[in-house]
Short mmCIF file of C-alpha atoms in Angstrom, two decimals:
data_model
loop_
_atom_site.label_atom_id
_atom_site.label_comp_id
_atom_site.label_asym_id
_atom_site.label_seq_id
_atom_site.Cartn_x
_atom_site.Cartn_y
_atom_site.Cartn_z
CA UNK A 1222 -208.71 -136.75 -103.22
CA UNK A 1223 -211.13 -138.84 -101.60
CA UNK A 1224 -214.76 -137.41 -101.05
CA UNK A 1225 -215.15 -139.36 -98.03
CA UNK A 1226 -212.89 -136.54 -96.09
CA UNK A 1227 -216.03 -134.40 -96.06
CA UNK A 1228 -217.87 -135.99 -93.00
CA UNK A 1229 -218.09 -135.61 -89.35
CA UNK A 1230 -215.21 -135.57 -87.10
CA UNK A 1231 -215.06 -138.34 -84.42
CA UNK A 1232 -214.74 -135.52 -81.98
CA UNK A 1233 -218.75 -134.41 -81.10
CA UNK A 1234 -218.32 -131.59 -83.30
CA UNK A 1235 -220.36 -130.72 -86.56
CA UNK A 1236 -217.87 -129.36 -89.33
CA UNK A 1237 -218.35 -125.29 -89.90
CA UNK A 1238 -218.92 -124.54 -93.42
CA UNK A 1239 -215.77 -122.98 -94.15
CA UNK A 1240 -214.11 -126.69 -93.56
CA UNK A 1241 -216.30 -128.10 -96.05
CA UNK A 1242 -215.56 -125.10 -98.38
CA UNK A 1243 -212.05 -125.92 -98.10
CA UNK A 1244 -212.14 -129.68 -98.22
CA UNK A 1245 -214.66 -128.95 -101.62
CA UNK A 1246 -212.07 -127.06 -103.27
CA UNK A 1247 -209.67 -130.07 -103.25
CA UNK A 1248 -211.35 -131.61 -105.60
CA UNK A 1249 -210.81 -130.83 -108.91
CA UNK A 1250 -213.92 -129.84 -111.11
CA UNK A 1251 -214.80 -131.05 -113.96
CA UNK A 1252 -213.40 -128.97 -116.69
CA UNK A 1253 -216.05 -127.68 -119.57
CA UNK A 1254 -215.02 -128.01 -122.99
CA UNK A 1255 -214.85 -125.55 -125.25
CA UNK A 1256 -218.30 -125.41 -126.98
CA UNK A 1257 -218.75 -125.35 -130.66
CA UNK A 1258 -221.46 -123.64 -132.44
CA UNK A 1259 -223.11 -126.62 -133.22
CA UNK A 1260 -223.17 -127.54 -129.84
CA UNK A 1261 -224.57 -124.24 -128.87
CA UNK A 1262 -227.30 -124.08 -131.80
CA UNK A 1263 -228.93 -128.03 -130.23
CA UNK A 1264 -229.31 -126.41 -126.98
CA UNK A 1265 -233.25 -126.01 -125.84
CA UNK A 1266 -233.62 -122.27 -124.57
CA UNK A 1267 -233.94 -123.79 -120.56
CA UNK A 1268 -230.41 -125.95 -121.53
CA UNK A 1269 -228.87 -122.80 -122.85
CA UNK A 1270 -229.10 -120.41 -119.86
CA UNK A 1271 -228.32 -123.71 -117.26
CA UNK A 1272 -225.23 -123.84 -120.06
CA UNK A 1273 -224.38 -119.96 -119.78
CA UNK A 1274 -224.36 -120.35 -116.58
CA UNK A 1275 -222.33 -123.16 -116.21
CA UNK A 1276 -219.58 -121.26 -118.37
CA UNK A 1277 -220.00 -118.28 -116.18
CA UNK A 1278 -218.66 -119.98 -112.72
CA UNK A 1279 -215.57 -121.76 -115.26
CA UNK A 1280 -214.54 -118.37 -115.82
CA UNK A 1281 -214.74 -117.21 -112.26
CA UNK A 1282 -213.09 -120.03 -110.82
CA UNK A 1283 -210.18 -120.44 -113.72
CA UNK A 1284 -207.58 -122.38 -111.88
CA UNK A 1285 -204.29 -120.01 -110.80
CA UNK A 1286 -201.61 -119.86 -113.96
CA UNK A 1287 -198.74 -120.58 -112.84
CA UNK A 1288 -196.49 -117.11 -113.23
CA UNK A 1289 -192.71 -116.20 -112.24
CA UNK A 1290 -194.40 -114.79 -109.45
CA UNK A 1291 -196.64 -117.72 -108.57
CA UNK A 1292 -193.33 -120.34 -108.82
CA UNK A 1293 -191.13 -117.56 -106.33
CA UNK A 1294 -194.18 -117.82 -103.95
CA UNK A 1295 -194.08 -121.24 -104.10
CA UNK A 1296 -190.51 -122.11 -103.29
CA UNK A 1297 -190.48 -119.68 -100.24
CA UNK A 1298 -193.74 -120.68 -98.72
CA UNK A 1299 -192.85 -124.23 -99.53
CA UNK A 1300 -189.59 -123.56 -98.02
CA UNK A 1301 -190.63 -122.63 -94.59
CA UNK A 1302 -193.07 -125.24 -94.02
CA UNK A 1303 -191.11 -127.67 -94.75
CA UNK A 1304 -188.45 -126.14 -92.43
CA UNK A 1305 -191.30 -126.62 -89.98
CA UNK A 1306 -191.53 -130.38 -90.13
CA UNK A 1307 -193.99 -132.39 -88.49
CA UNK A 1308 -193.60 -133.44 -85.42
CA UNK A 1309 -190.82 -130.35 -84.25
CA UNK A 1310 -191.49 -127.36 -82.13
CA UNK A 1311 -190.34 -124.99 -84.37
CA UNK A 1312 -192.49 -121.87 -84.93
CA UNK A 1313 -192.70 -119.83 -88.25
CA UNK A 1314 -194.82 -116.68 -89.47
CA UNK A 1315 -194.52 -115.86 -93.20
CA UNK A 1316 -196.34 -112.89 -93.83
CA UNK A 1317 -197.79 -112.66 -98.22
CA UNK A 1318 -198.48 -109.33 -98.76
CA UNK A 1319 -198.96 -107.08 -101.85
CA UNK A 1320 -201.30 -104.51 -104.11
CA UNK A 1321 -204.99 -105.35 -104.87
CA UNK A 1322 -205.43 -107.80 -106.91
CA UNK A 1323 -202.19 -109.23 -107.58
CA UNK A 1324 -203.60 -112.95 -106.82
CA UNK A 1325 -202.56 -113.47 -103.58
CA UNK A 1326 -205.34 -115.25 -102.28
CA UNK A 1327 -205.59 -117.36 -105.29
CA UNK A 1328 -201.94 -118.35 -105.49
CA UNK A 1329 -201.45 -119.03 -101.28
CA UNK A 1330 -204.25 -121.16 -101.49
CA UNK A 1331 -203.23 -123.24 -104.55
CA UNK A 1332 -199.95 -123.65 -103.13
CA UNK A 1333 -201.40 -124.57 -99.73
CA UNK A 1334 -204.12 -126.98 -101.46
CA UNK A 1335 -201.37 -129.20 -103.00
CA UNK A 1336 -199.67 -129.16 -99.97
CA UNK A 1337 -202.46 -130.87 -97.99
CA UNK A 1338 -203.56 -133.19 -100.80
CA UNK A 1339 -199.57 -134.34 -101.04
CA UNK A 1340 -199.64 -134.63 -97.12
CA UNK A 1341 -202.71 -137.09 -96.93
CA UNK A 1342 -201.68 -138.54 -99.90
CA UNK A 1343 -198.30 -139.69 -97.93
CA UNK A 1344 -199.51 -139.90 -94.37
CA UNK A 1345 -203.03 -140.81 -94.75
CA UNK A 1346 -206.50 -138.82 -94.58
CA UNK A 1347 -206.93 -139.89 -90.52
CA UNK A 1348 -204.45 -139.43 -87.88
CA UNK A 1349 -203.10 -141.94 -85.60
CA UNK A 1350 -206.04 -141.23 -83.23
CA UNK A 1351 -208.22 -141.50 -86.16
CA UNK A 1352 -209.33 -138.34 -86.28
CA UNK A 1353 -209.55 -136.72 -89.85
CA UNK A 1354 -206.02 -135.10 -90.82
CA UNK A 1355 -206.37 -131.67 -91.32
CA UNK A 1356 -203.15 -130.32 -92.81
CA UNK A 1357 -204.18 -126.73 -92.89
CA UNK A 1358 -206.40 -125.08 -91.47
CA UNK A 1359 -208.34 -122.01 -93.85
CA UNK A 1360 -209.64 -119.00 -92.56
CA UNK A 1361 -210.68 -115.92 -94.20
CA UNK A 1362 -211.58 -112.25 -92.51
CA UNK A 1363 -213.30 -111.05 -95.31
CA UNK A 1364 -215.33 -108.18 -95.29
CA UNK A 1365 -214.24 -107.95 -91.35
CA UNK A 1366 -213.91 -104.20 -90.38
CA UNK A 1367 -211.19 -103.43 -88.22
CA UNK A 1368 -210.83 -107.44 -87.18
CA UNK A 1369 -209.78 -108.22 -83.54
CA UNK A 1370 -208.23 -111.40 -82.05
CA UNK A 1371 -211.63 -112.30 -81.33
CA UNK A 1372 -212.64 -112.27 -84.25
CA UNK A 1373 -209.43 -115.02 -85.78
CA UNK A 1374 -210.33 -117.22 -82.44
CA UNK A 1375 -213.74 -117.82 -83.44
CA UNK A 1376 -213.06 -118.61 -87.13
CA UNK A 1377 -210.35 -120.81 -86.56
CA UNK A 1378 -212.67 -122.27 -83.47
CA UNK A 1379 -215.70 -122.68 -86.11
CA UNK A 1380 -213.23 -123.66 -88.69
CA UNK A 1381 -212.97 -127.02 -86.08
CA UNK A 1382 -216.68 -126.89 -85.41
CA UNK A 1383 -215.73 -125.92 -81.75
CA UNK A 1384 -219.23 -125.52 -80.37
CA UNK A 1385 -220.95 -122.17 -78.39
CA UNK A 1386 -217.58 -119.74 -79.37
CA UNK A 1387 -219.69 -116.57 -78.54
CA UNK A 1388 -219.64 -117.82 -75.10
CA UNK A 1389 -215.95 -118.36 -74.69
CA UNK A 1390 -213.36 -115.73 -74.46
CA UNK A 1391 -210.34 -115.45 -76.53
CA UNK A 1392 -208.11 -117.70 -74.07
CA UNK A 1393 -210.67 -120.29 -74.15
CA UNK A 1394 -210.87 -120.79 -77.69
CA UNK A 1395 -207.35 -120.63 -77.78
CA UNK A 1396 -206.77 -123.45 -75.49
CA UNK A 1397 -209.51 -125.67 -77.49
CA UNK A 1398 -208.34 -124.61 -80.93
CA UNK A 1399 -204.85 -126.06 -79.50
CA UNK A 1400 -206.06 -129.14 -78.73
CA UNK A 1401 -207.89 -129.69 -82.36
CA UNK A 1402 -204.27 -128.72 -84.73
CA UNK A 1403 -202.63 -131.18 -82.19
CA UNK A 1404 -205.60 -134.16 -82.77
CA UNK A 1405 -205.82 -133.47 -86.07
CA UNK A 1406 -202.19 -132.75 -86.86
CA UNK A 1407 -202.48 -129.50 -88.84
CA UNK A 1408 -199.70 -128.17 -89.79
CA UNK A 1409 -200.22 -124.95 -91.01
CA UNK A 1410 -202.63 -122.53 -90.41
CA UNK A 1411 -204.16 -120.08 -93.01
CA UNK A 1412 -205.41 -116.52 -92.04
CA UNK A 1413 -206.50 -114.85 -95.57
CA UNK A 1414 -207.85 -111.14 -96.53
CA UNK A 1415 -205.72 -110.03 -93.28
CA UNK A 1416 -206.35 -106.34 -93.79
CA UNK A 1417 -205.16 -103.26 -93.14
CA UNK A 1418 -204.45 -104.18 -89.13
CA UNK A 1419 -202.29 -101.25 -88.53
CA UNK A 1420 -205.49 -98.80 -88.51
CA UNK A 1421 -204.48 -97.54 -84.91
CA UNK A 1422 -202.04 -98.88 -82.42
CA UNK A 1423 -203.88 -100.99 -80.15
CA UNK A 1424 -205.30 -102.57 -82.67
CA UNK A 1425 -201.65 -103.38 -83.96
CA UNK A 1426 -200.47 -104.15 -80.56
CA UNK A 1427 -203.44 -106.51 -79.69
CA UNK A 1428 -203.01 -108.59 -82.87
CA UNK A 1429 -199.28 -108.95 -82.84
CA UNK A 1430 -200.12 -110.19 -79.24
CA UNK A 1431 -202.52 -112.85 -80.36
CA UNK A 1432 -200.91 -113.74 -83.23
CA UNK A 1433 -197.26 -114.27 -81.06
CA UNK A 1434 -199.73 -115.86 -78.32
CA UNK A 1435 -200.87 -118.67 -81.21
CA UNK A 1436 -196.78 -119.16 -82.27
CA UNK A 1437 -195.93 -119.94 -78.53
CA UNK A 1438 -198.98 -122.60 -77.78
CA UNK A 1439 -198.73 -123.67 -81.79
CA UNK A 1440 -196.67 -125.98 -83.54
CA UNK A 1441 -197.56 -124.68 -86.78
CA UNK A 1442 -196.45 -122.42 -89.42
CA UNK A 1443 -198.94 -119.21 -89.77
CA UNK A 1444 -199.25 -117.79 -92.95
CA UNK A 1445 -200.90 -114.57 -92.92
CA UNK A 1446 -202.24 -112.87 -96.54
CA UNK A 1447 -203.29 -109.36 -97.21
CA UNK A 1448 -203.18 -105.64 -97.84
CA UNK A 1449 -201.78 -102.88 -95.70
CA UNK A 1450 -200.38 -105.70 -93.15
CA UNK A 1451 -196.79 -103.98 -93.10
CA UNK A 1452 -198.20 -101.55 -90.80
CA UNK A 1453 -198.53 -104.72 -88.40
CA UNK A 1454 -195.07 -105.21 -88.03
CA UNK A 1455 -193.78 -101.83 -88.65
CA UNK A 1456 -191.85 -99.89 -86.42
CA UNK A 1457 -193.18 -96.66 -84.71
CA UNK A 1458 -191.23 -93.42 -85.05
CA UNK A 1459 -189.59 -93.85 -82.35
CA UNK A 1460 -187.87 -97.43 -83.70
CA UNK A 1461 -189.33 -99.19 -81.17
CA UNK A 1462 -192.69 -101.03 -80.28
CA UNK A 1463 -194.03 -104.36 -78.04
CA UNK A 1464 -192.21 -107.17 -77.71
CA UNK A 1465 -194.95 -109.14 -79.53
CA UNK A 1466 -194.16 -106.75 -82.58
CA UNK A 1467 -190.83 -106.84 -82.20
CA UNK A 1468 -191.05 -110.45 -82.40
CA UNK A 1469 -192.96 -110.81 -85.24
CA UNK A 1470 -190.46 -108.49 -87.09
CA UNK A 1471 -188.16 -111.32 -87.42
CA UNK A 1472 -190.13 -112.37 -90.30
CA UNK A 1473 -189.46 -110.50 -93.64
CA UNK A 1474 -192.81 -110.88 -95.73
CA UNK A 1475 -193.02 -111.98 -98.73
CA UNK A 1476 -193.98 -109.24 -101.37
CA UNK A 1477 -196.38 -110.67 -104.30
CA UNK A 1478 -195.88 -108.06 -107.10
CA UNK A 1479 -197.41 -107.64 -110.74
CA UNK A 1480 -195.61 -109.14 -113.51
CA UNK A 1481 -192.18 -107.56 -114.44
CA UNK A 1482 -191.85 -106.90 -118.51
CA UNK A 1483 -188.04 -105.32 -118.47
CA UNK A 1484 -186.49 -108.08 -120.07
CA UNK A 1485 -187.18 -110.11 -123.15
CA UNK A 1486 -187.40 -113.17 -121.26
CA UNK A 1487 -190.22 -112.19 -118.98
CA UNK A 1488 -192.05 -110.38 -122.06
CA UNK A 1489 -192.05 -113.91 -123.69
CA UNK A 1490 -193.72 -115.55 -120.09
CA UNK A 1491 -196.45 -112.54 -119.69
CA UNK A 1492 -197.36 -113.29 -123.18
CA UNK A 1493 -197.56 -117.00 -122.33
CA UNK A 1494 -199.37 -116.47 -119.45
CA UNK A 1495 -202.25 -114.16 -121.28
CA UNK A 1496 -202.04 -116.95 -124.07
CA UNK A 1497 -202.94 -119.44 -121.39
CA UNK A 1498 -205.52 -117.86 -120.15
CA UNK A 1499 -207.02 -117.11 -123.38
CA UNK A 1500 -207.17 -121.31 -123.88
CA UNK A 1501 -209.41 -121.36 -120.76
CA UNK A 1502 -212.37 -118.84 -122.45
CA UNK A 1503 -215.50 -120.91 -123.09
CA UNK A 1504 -216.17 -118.95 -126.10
CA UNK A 1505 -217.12 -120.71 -129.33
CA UNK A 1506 -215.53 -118.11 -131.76
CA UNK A 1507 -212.99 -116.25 -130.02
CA UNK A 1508 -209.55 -116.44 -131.96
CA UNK A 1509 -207.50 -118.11 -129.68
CA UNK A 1510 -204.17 -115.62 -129.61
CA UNK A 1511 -206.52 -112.68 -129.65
CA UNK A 1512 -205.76 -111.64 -126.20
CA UNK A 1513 -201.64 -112.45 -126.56
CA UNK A 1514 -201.04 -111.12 -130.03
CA UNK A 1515 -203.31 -107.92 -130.65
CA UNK A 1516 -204.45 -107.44 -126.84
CA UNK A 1517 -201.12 -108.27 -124.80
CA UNK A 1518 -199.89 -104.78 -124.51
CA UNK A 1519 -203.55 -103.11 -123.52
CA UNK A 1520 -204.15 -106.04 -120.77
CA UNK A 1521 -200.67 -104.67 -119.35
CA UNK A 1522 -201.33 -101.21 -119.19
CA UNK A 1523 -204.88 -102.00 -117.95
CA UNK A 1524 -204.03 -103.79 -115.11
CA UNK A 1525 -200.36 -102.62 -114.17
CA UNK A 1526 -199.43 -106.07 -114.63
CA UNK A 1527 -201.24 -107.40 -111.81
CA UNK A 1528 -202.57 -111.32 -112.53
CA UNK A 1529 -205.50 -111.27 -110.33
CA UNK A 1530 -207.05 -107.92 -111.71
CA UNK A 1531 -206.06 -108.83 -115.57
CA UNK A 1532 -207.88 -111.97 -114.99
CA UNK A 1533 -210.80 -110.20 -113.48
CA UNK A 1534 -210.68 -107.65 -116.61
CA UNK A 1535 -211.05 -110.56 -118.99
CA UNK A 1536 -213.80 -112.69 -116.84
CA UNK A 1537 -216.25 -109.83 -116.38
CA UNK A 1538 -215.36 -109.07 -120.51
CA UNK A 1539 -216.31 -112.54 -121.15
CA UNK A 1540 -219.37 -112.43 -119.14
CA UNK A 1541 -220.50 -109.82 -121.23
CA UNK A 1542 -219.87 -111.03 -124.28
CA UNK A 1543 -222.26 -114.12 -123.36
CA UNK A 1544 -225.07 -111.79 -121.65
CA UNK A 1545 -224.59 -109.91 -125.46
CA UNK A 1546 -225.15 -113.48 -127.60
CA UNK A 1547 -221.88 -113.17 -128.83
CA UNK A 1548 -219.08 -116.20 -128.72
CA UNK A 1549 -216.00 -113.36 -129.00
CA UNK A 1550 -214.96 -111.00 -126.99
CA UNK A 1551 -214.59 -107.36 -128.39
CA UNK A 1552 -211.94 -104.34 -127.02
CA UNK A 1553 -214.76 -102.65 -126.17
CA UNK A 1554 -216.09 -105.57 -123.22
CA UNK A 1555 -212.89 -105.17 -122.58
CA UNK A 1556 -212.38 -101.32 -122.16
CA UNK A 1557 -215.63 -101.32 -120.44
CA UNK A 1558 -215.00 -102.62 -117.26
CA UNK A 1559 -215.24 -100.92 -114.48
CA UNK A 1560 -212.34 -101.30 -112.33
CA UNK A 1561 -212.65 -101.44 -108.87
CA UNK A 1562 -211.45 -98.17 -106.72
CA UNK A 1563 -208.93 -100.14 -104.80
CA UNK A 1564 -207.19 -101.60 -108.07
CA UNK A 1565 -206.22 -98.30 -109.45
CA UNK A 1566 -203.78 -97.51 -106.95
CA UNK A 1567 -200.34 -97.60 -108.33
CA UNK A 1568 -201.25 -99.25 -111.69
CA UNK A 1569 -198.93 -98.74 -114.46
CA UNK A 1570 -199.89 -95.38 -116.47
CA UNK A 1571 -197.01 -95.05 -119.06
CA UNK A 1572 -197.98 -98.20 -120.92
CA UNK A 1573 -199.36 -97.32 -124.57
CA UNK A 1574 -202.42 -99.03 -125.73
CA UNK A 1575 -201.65 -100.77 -128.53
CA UNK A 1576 -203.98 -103.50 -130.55
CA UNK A 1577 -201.62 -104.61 -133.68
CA UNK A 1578 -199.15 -107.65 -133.92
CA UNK A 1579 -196.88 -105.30 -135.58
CA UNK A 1580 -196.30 -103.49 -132.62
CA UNK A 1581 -196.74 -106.14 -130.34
CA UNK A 1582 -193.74 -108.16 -132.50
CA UNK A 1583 -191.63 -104.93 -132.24
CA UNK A 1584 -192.20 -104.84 -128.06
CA UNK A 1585 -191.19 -108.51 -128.25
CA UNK A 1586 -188.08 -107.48 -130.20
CA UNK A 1587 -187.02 -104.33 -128.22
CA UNK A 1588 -185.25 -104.23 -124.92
CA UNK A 1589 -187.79 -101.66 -123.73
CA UNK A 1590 -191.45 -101.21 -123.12
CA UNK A 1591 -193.33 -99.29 -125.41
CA UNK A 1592 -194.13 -96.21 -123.13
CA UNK A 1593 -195.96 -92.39 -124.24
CA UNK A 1594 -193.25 -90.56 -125.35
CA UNK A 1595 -192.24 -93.05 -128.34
CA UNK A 1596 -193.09 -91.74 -131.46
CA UNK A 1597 -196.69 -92.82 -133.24
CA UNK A 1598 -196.09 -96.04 -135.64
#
């Protein structure tokens, strides 16, 4: 991607930091190397924390793995943008929703970052009106309580560095956000950490109405990604509900769940996908099929099979092995993380911890998972 996409629009606006955020995370970092002690031991004191630190963001940012779930995720959302085309007036909604920390921020926003770099990389990085070419357009409500439809018009108005949106209503910003996805040709649009909308029912009724009010004046797919957003296109008791909800009921979401270990098959791909993710640890000593061959099992039970919060497990175990001077990771930095309140609900109980390749090779072997009530080895 070309670093001269970050810079001003030939439109009077100043780009909101949230577009550069986006357009930053198209580029691809450059990766660290796993360090060797001898590396380590030449490194000054000042060079060794700028160095710990360094390691610290690779592990935060480790690039999504790409999991049975990711590649299903992948082929639908790819699916209906396509189906969207460029230049039609066909409208589409796909709604991502699932459990904490199953990755579904991470893995909509790969998916949605290739798509744009593929797009510019066929069409061009400025329009026919030579206007930058913003294929999709990112926004995240975040740590928004209880989030309006004001509150999505003036991110997706900043998002376009649409100036003075606290003076414009709803409509307004509409109407100018409009006019930016047609200049700049965006194509999809990219609402993330959409939470928990169906608090009350206004609040459900007013964003189905916005949301149905962007499909009718936007050419664009919508992609919507968070928790609890059922309850935004759920029907009341009596069956019923506004026509804006009804609407958007046409869409069947797409449900990201944790990884499914009933079969051999998919055994063999969560180990393969723990094993990859052991590669990425900046750690000069840690055994490299630690976590697959005598952690595999415990990382399940841990995190219920959910890739986002088994990632976060071993990141804030790694980070702890570095604040310890250690270049390994023990079960106990493991075991001692604290997980979060929201990533406890519904996670797998039944699993057994277990920490041997004996048993792991006998789970690989067995049509079964390895559950309480089997007998001690």
């Amino acid at each position: 991607m070309n670093k001269g996409r970050a810079v001003a629009l030939d439109s009077g606006y100043t780009l909101e930091p949230g577009f550069l955020r986006w357009q930053e995370s198209l580029e691809a970092p450059a990766a660290l190397q796993r360090p060797t002690r001898q590396f380590l031991d030449s490194l000054n004191d000042a060079e060794r924390s700028r160095y710990e630190d360094d390691r610290r963001t690779a592990h935060a940012t480790i690039p999504v793995i790409v999991t049975p779930q990711y590649e299903a995720l992948r082929d639908w959302l790819g699916g209906r943008i396509r189906k969207n085309g460029r230049f039609t007036t066909g409208k589409r909604l796909c709604f991502v929703i699932g459990e904490p920390f199953q990755g579904k921020s991470s893995s909509v926003t790969r998916i949605l970052q290739q798509f744009e770099l593929d797009d510019v990389r066929k069409y061009g990085t400025h329009t026919a009106r030579g206007l930058l070419r913003l294929s999709v357009a990112s926004i995240s409500l975040w740590r928004t309580e209880n989030p309006t439809s004001k509150n999505v018009a003036v991110a997706l108005a900043e998002y376009y560095g649409i100036p003075d949106v606290d003076r414009k209503t709803a409509l307004m910003l509409l109407r100018e956000v409009q006019s930016a996805v047609e200049r700049h040709e965006t194509m999809v649009i990219f609402v993330d950490e959409v939470h928990y909308f169906g608090r009350s029912a206004k609040a459900r009724e007013e964003l189905t109405s916005y949301f149905k009010s962007l499909m009718d004046h936007l050419h664009v797919t919508i992609v919507l990604a968070g928790i609890g957003i059922d309850q935004l296109i759920a029907e009341d008791t009596a069956g019923i509900g506004t026509r804006s909800q009804l609407s958007l009921r046409s869409y069947r979401p797409f449900r990201l769940g944790g990884f499914d270990t009933s079969t051999h098959e998919n055994r063999k791909k969560y180990l393969q996908f723990v094993g990859a993710l052991s590669n990425k640890l900046l750690l000069a000593d840690q055994p490299r099929e630690q976590l697959q061959l005598e952690w595999g099992l415990w990382l399940l039970g841990r995190s219920g099979g959910r890739t986002g919060l088994l990632v976060e497990i071993v990141v804030d175990a790694a980070d702890a092995a570095i604040h310890a001077g250690r270049e390994h990771l023990l079960l106990q930095d493991l075991d001692s993380v604290d997980l979060p309140r929201e990533a406890e609900r519904g996670r797998t109980v039944d699993l057994e911890r277990v920490t041997t390749k004996v048993e792991l090779s006998e789970w690989l072997r067995s049509g079964r998972l390895l559950t309480r009530s089997d007998p001690a080895r």
